[in-house]
Coordinates of C-alpha atoms in Angstrom, one line a residue:
M1468 CA 110.7 78.0 120.3
F1469 CA 111.1 74.6 119.0
F1470 CA 110.4 73.9 115.2
Y1471 CA 110.3 70.5 113.6
S1472 CA 111.2 70.6 109.9
K1473 CA 110.0 67.1 109.5
R1474 CA 106.5 67.3 110.8
H1475 CA 103.4 67.6 109.6
I1476 CA 101.3 70.7 110.7
I1477 CA 98.0 68.7 111.5
Y1478 CA 98.5 65.5 112.5
A1479 CA 101.5 64.4 114.0
P1480 CA 103.6 62.5 116.7
A1481 CA 103.7 64.5 119.8
R1482 CA 107.2 65.8 121.3
S1483 CA 106.3 63.7 124.4
N1484 CA 105.2 60.3 122.8
K1485 CA 106.8 59.5 119.3
Y1486 CA 104.5 56.7 119.1
G1487 CA 101.0 58.3 119.3
A1488 CA 99.6 60.9 116.9
S1489 CA 97.8 63.9 117.8
G1490 CA 96.0 66.7 116.2
F1491 CA 98.2 70.0 116.2
P1492 CA 101.1 68.5 117.7
A1493 CA 103.1 71.9 117.7
I1494 CA 100.4 73.3 119.3
N1495 CA 99.9 70.6 122.3
D1496 CA 103.5 70.6 122.9
A1497 CA 103.4 74.5 123.3
M1498 CA 100.4 74.4 125.5
V1499 CA 102.4 72.0 127.5
G1500 CA 105.3 74.3 127.8
G1501 CA 103.0 77.0 129.1
N1502 CA 104.9 79.6 127.1
Q1503 CA 102.0 81.9 125.8
T1504 CA 104.5 83.4 123.1
E1505 CA 105.2 79.7 122.1
I1506 CA 101.5 78.9 121.6
D1507 CA 100.8 82.2 119.9
Q1508 CA 103.4 81.5 117.2
E1509 CA 102.4 77.7 117.1
I1510 CA 98.8 79.1 116.7
A1511 CA 99.9 81.4 114.2
I1512 CA 101.9 79.0 111.9
A1513 CA 98.9 76.3 111.8
I1514 CA 96.5 79.5 110.8
Y1515 CA 99.1 80.5 107.8
F1516 CA 99.5 76.9 106.5
I1517 CA 95.5 76.1 106.7
R1518 CA 94.9 79.5 105.0
G1519 CA 97.5 78.8 102.1
A1520 CA 95.8 75.3 101.8
L1521 CA 92.1 76.8 101.8
S1522 CA 93.4 79.1 99.0
T1523 CA 94.8 76.6 96.8
L1524 CA 91.6 74.8 97.2
K1525 CA 89.6 77.9 96.1
Q1526 CA 91.8 78.4 93.4
F1527 CA 91.3 75.0 92.2
D1528 CA 87.6 75.3 92.6
K1529 CA 87.3 78.7 90.1
F1530 CA 89.5 76.5 87.7
I1531 CA 86.9 73.5 87.8
S1532 CA 84.2 75.9 87.1

């Protein structure tokens, strides 16, 4: 497993191309590696953060109403 502490979860440079950004770079990099456990883990991490952001946005919506 590799984990980039300075990467954005949604959009960032891929491991193999530091100049070109891609969507969900950690998932793409895991897919290139072909390790199903790593792919599953990176998908779980992305889902965790997306759900957290969604939860925050839902709470903000209730605050405004």
